[in-house]
Short mmCIF file of C-alpha atoms in Angstrom, two decimals:
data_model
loop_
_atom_site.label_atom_id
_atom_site.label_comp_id
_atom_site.label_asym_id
_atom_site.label_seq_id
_atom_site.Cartn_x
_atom_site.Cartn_y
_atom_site.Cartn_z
CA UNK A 1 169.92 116.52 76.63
CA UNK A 2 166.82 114.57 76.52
CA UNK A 3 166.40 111.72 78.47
CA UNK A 4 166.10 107.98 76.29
CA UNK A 5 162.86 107.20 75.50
CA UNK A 6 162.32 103.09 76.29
CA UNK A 7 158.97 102.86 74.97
CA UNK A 8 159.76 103.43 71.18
CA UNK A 9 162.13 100.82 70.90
CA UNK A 10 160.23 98.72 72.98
CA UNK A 11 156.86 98.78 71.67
CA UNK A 12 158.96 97.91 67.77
CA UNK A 13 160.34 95.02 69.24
CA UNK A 14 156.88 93.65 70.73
CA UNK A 15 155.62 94.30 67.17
CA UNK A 16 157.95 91.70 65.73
CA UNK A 17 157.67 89.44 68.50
CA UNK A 18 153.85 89.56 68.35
CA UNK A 19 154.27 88.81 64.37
CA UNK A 20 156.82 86.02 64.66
CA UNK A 21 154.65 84.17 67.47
CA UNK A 22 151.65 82.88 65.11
CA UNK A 23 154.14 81.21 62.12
CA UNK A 24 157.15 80.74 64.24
CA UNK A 25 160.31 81.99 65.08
CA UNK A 26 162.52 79.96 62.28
CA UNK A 27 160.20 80.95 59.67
CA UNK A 28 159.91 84.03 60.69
CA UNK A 29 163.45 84.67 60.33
CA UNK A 30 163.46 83.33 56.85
CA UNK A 31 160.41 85.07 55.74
CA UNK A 32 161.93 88.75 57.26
CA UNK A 33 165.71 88.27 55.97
CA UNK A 34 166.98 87.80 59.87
CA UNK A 35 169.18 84.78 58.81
CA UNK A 36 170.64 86.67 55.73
CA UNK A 37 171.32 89.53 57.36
CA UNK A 38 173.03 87.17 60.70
CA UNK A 39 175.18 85.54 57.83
CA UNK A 40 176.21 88.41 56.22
CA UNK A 41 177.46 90.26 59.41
CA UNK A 42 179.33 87.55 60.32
CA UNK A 43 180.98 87.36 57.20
CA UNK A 44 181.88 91.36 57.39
CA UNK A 45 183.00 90.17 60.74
CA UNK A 46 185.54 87.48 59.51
CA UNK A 47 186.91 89.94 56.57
CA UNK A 48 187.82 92.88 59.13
CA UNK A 49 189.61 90.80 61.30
CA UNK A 50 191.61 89.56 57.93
CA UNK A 51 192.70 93.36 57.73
CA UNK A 52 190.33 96.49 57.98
CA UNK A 53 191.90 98.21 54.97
CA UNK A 54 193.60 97.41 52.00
CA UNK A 55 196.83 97.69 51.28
CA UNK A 56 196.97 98.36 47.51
CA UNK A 57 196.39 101.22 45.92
CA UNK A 58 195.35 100.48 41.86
CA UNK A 59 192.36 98.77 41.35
CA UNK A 60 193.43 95.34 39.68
CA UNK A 61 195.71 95.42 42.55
CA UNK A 62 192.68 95.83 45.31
CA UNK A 63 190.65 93.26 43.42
CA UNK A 64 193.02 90.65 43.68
CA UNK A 65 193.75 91.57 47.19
CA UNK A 66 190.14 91.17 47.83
CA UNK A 67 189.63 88.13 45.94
CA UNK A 68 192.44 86.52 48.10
CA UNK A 69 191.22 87.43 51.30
CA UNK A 70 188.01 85.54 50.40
CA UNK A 71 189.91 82.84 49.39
CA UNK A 72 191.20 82.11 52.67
CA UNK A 73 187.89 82.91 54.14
CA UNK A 74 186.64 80.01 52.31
CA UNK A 75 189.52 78.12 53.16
CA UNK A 76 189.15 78.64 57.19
CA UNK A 77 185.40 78.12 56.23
CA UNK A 78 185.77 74.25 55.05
CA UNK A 79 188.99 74.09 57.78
CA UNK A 80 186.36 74.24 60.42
CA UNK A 81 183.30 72.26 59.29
CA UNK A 82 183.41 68.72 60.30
CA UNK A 83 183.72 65.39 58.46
CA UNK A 84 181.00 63.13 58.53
CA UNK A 85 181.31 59.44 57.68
CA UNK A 86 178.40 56.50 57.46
CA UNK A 87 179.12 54.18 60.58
CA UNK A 88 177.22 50.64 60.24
#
């Protein structure tokens, strides 16, 4: 067993850091994909705690299935966001 080398991931990671510091962090992110990829996991996130598998087994069946779950992702989505009203 050989023993984790630090410096590898380390000297990657001052790489980006060292790229994002000239233009910024938040365009940075938008420019590399970070925020995409941030969304997305969260999303895969919020669809395997709605059920890791499905339960169907023909394909129309699985679609619809799938196209339900997202449904209700949406749903919990807009459930959650707040409302916002002019006050003058």
């Amino acid at each position: 067993m050989t023993p984790h080398d630090a410096s590898k991931s380390s000297n990657s990671r001052d790489d980006i850091l060292r790229a994002s510091r000239p233009i910024g962090r938040a365009i940075w992110r938008h420019w590399s994909g970070t925020h995409r990829r941030c969304l997305i996991d969260a999303t895969t996130k919020c669809m395997k705690l709605l059920g890791e598998r499905l339960s169907a087994r023909p394909f129309d069946r699985q679609t619809a299935e799938h196209q339900i779950q997202a449904g209700l992702l949406n749903r919990f989505t807009t459930l959650a966001m707040p409302e916002m009203a002019c006050v003058a």
